[in-house]
Amino acid sequence: MIRVLLADDQPLMRGGFRALIDAEDDMTVVAEAADGVAAVELALAHRPDIALLDVEMPGGNGIQAVREIAALEALSGLRIVMLTNYSFDAYVFDALRAGAAGYLVKDTEPEELLRCVRAAACGETLLSPAIAAKLVAEYVAHPPARLAGKVEGLTGRETEIVALVARGLTNTEIAERLFISPATAKTHVHRAMMKLGVRDRAGLVVFAYESGLVQPKGAE
């Protein structure tokens, strides 16, 4: 059973997400918060598997909550999916760098949101198509400073797999592409995360673009 924490300052929005999640056989909502401060407190109290956090909330926003959760060893296993009203805003990069495992717009189809929760619970990263497209567009328009030194620490296979993760492929899809087992793909992903010092697959995506390992379409 996937245990979910909801954090949104709008009761109606929380109610809708709760109804959607509790209707599934493999997940349940264990707590609700109306701001980021309460989200961190409830995460410590209930130890959920997944936290769905609104980006903009009073009394401490979702980004700050992600940073605080990422800094707590007791919550190292908590996976965070950010929710926003907009298809892209300035918080996307901050959320991913802080440790978010997914980023969805609130008008995402219910099936996509549930898929994201399940993917996050399995260690995957999921961005809604609208956000993924604009994330790449932002890199084209405003290329960040390139990182140096870390790519050389990866093996050839790890480098190849990090690039595929950045392209949005799951472990199963990577395994099919490279003719290896999903377990082997997962092992390479984990080793790359350890070497690069990132918390999850979202960190690999950010690293791949910032390091120049992957070039957005239009910049290649």
Tab-separated table of C-alpha atoms in Angstrom:
chain	number	residue	atom	x	y	z
A	1	MET	CA	0.000	0.000	0.000
A	2	ILE	CA	1.417	3.399	-1.060
A	3	ARG	CA	0.870	5.889	1.768
A	4	VAL	CA	0.355	9.476	0.550
A	5	LEU	CA	0.560	12.888	2.224
A	6	LEU	CA	-1.388	15.727	0.574
A	7	ALA	CA	-0.357	19.368	0.995
A	8	ASP	CA	-2.449	22.099	-0.643
A	9	ASP	CA	-3.963	25.268	0.799
A	10	GLN	CA	-7.261	24.665	-1.019
A	11	PRO	CA	-9.555	22.211	0.843
A	12	LEU	CA	-11.524	21.458	-2.307
A	13	MET	CA	-8.355	20.517	-4.166
A	14	ARG	CA	-7.213	18.270	-1.330
A	15	GLY	CA	-10.627	16.642	-1.240
A	16	GLY	CA	-10.473	15.860	-4.945
A	17	PHE	CA	-7.024	14.321	-4.692
A	18	ARG	CA	-8.037	12.298	-1.623
A	19	ALA	CA	-11.111	10.879	-3.368
A	20	LEU	CA	-9.015	9.942	-6.401
A	21	ILE	CA	-6.256	8.283	-4.388
A	22	ASP	CA	-8.428	6.506	-1.827
A	23	ALA	CA	-10.453	4.940	-4.647
A	24	GLU	CA	-7.358	2.954	-5.675
A	25	ASP	CA	-6.629	-0.443	-4.136
A	26	ASP	CA	-2.880	0.135	-3.811
A	27	MET	CA	-2.732	3.627	-2.250
A	28	THR	CA	-4.254	5.678	0.540
A	29	VAL	CA	-4.030	9.227	1.953
A	30	VAL	CA	-2.619	9.207	5.500
A	31	ALA	CA	-2.550	12.970	6.195
A	32	GLU	CA	-3.447	16.391	4.779
A	33	ALA	CA	-1.665	19.725	5.239
A	34	ALA	CA	-2.622	23.277	4.263
A	35	ASP	CA	0.925	24.700	4.199
A	36	GLY	CA	4.551	23.673	3.905
A	37	VAL	CA	5.331	23.833	7.617
A	38	ALA	CA	2.495	21.451	8.453
A	39	ALA	CA	3.544	19.199	5.562
A	40	VAL	CA	6.989	18.654	7.099
A	41	GLU	CA	5.516	18.046	10.558
A	42	LEU	CA	2.964	15.552	9.247
A	43	ALA	CA	5.597	13.812	7.136
A	44	LEU	CA	7.639	13.210	10.305
A	45	ALA	CA	4.563	12.064	12.206
A	46	HIS	CA	3.128	9.697	9.569
A	47	ARG	CA	6.210	8.709	7.490
A	48	PRO	CA	4.327	8.479	4.157
A	49	ASP	CA	5.859	6.986	1.023
A	50	ILE	CA	4.798	9.873	-1.240
A	51	ALA	CA	4.084	13.558	-0.613
A	52	LEU	CA	2.002	15.535	-3.112
A	53	LEU	CA	2.962	19.160	-2.436
A	54	ASP	CA	1.476	22.302	-3.897
A	55	VAL	CA	4.216	24.677	-5.031
A	56	GLU	CA	2.610	27.836	-3.673
A	57	MET	CA	1.169	27.698	-0.157
A	58	PRO	CA	1.005	30.190	2.718
A	59	GLY	CA	3.200	29.726	5.770
A	60	GLY	CA	6.056	28.091	3.913
A	61	ASN	CA	5.785	27.029	0.288
A	62	GLY	CA	6.283	23.622	-1.275
A	63	ILE	CA	9.856	24.300	-2.388
A	64	GLN	CA	10.959	25.111	1.142
A	65	ALA	CA	9.195	21.982	2.362
A	66	VAL	CA	11.120	19.896	-0.185
A	67	ARG	CA	14.417	21.348	1.023
A	68	GLU	CA	13.561	20.657	4.668
A	69	ILE	CA	12.421	17.098	3.931
A	70	ALA	CA	15.553	16.394	1.875
A	71	ALA	CA	17.691	17.530	4.808
A	72	LEU	CA	16.052	15.111	7.262
A	73	GLU	CA	17.595	11.647	7.451
A	74	ALA	CA	14.372	10.333	8.964
A	75	LEU	CA	12.557	11.197	5.728
A	76	SER	CA	15.188	9.952	3.314
A	77	GLY	CA	12.744	7.457	1.822
A	78	LEU	CA	9.973	9.994	1.186
A	79	ARG	CA	9.373	10.727	-2.508
A	80	ILE	CA	7.948	14.146	-3.385
A	81	VAL	CA	5.747	15.095	-6.333
A	82	MET	CA	5.151	18.811	-6.836
A	83	LEU	CA	1.818	20.181	-8.061
A	84	THR	CA	1.327	23.531	-9.790
A	85	ASN	CA	-1.437	25.479	-11.530
A	86	TYR	CA	0.919	26.458	-14.325
A	87	SER	CA	2.542	24.442	-17.101
A	88	PHE	CA	5.871	26.061	-16.255
A	89	ASP	CA	7.150	28.497	-13.663
A	90	ALA	CA	10.418	29.526	-12.087
A	91	TYR	CA	10.034	26.914	-9.366
A	92	VAL	CA	10.552	23.887	-11.624
A	93	PHE	CA	14.356	23.957	-11.478
A	94	ASP	CA	14.341	24.732	-7.749
A	95	ALA	CA	11.988	21.837	-7.056
A	96	LEU	CA	14.024	19.311	-9.030
A	97	ARG	CA	17.326	20.468	-7.554
A	98	ALA	CA	15.813	20.337	-4.064
A	99	GLY	CA	14.913	16.681	-4.551
A	100	ALA	CA	11.413	16.486	-6.048
A	101	ALA	CA	10.738	13.194	-7.842
A	102	GLY	CA	8.010	14.564	-10.103
A	103	TYR	CA	6.330	17.775	-11.201
A	104	LEU	CA	2.754	17.879	-12.471
A	105	VAL	CA	0.208	20.521	-13.426
A	106	LYS	CA	-3.024	20.250	-11.473
A	107	ASP	CA	-5.147	19.776	-14.589
A	108	THR	CA	-3.235	16.578	-15.387
A	109	GLU	CA	-5.522	13.676	-16.243
A	110	PRO	CA	-6.331	11.574	-13.128
A	111	GLU	CA	-4.726	8.487	-14.667
A	112	GLU	CA	-1.483	10.427	-15.219
A	113	LEU	CA	-1.382	11.633	-11.616
A	114	LEU	CA	-1.905	8.085	-10.328
A	115	ARG	CA	0.792	6.848	-12.712
A	116	CYS	CA	3.147	9.488	-11.336
A	117	VAL	CA	2.461	8.433	-7.739
A	118	ARG	CA	3.166	4.800	-8.588
A	119	ALA	CA	6.267	5.726	-10.595
A	120	ALA	CA	7.625	7.840	-7.737
A	121	ALA	CA	6.992	4.988	-5.293
A	122	CYS	CA	9.134	2.758	-7.545
A	123	GLY	CA	11.964	5.294	-7.669
A	124	GLU	CA	11.109	6.741	-11.062
A	125	THR	CA	10.808	10.401	-12.063
A	126	LEU	CA	7.824	11.753	-13.953
A	127	LEU	CA	7.204	15.219	-15.376
A	128	SER	CA	3.933	16.124	-17.054
A	129	PRO	CA	4.448	16.482	-20.833
A	130	ALA	CA	3.778	20.231	-20.727
A	131	ILE	CA	6.386	20.796	-18.047
A	132	ALA	CA	8.951	18.489	-19.651
A	133	ALA	CA	8.653	20.311	-22.969
A	134	LYS	CA	9.031	23.742	-21.392
A	135	LEU	CA	11.863	22.568	-19.169
A	136	VAL	CA	13.823	21.672	-22.291
A	137	ALA	CA	12.803	24.948	-23.971
A	138	GLU	CA	14.126	26.862	-20.971
A	139	TYR	CA	17.507	25.152	-21.316
A	140	VAL	CA	17.603	26.174	-24.971
A	141	ALA	CA	16.778	29.803	-24.190
A	142	HIS	CA	18.922	30.130	-21.070
A	143	PRO	CA	21.691	27.507	-20.988
A	144	PRO	CA	22.998	27.129	-17.421
A	145	ALA	CA	26.662	27.110	-16.497
A	146	ARG	CA	28.113	23.692	-17.302
A	147	LEU	CA	29.305	21.395	-14.558
A	148	ALA	CA	32.822	20.035	-14.837
A	149	GLY	CA	34.600	16.925	-13.674
A	150	LYS	CA	31.713	14.695	-12.669
A	151	VAL	CA	30.841	13.168	-16.037
A	152	GLU	CA	34.340	11.700	-16.221
A	153	GLY	CA	33.615	9.738	-13.045
A	154	LEU	CA	30.893	7.703	-14.756
A	155	THR	CA	31.506	4.536	-16.732
A	156	GLY	CA	30.508	4.483	-20.382
A	157	ARG	CA	27.379	2.481	-19.597
A	158	GLU	CA	26.424	4.784	-16.716
A	159	THR	CA	26.848	7.830	-18.951
A	160	GLU	CA	24.626	6.238	-21.574
A	161	ILE	CA	21.959	5.388	-19.006
A	162	VAL	CA	21.972	8.858	-17.418
A	163	ALA	CA	21.338	10.307	-20.878
A	164	LEU	CA	18.412	7.925	-21.379
A	165	VAL	CA	16.982	8.841	-17.981
A	166	ALA	CA	17.148	12.492	-19.052
A	167	ARG	CA	15.224	11.568	-22.196
A	168	GLY	CA	12.418	10.320	-19.981
A	169	LEU	CA	12.920	6.560	-20.270
A	170	THR	CA	11.968	4.262	-17.394
A	171	ASN	CA	14.198	1.421	-16.207
A	172	THR	CA	12.179	-1.047	-18.256
A	173	GLU	CA	12.473	1.088	-21.393
A	174	ILE	CA	16.213	1.555	-20.816
A	175	ALA	CA	16.611	-2.208	-20.433
A	176	GLU	CA	14.808	-2.818	-23.726
A	177	ARG	CA	16.892	-0.173	-25.508
A	178	LEU	CA	20.224	-1.533	-24.242
A	179	PHE	CA	19.331	-5.259	-24.219
A	180	ILE	CA	19.920	-5.618	-20.486
A	181	SER	CA	17.629	-6.621	-17.620
A	182	PRO	CA	15.540	-4.016	-15.739
A	183	ALA	CA	17.437	-4.977	-12.575
A	184	THR	CA	20.746	-4.205	-14.274
A	185	ALA	CA	19.397	-0.880	-15.534
A	186	LYS	CA	18.246	-0.032	-12.011
A	187	THR	CA	21.689	-0.889	-10.628
A	188	HIS	CA	23.424	1.407	-13.139
A	189	VAL	CA	20.967	4.225	-12.319
A	190	HIS	CA	21.632	3.808	-8.596
A	191	ARG	CA	25.415	3.797	-9.071
A	192	ALA	CA	25.216	6.953	-11.193
A	193	MET	CA	23.165	8.695	-8.508
A	194	MET	CA	25.709	7.711	-5.858
A	195	LYS	CA	28.660	8.944	-7.930
A	196	LEU	CA	26.976	12.239	-8.818
A	197	GLY	CA	25.643	12.848	-5.332
A	198	VAL	CA	22.030	13.254	-6.402
A	199	ARG	CA	19.000	12.067	-4.420
A	200	ASP	CA	16.929	10.567	-7.214
A	201	ARG	CA	16.284	10.328	-10.951
A	202	ALA	CA	15.142	13.944	-11.143
A	203	GLY	CA	18.641	14.883	-10.020
A	204	LEU	CA	20.051	12.850	-12.896
A	205	VAL	CA	17.817	14.735	-15.341
A	206	VAL	CA	18.982	18.102	-14.053
A	207	PHE	CA	22.624	16.969	-14.069
A	208	ALA	CA	22.403	15.621	-17.632
A	209	TYR	CA	21.283	18.983	-19.009
A	210	GLU	CA	23.470	21.177	-16.809
A	211	SER	CA	26.586	19.148	-17.619
A	212	GLY	CA	25.902	19.174	-21.356
A	213	LEU	CA	25.635	15.380	-21.415
A	214	VAL	CA	22.227	15.839	-23.079
A	215	GLN	CA	21.428	18.719	-25.400
A	216	PRO	CA	17.788	19.790	-25.809
A	217	LYS	CA	16.386	19.363	-29.287
A	218	GLY	CA	17.071	22.544	-31.189
A	219	ALA	CA	20.398	23.019	-29.414
A	220	GLU	CA	22.064	19.877	-30.751
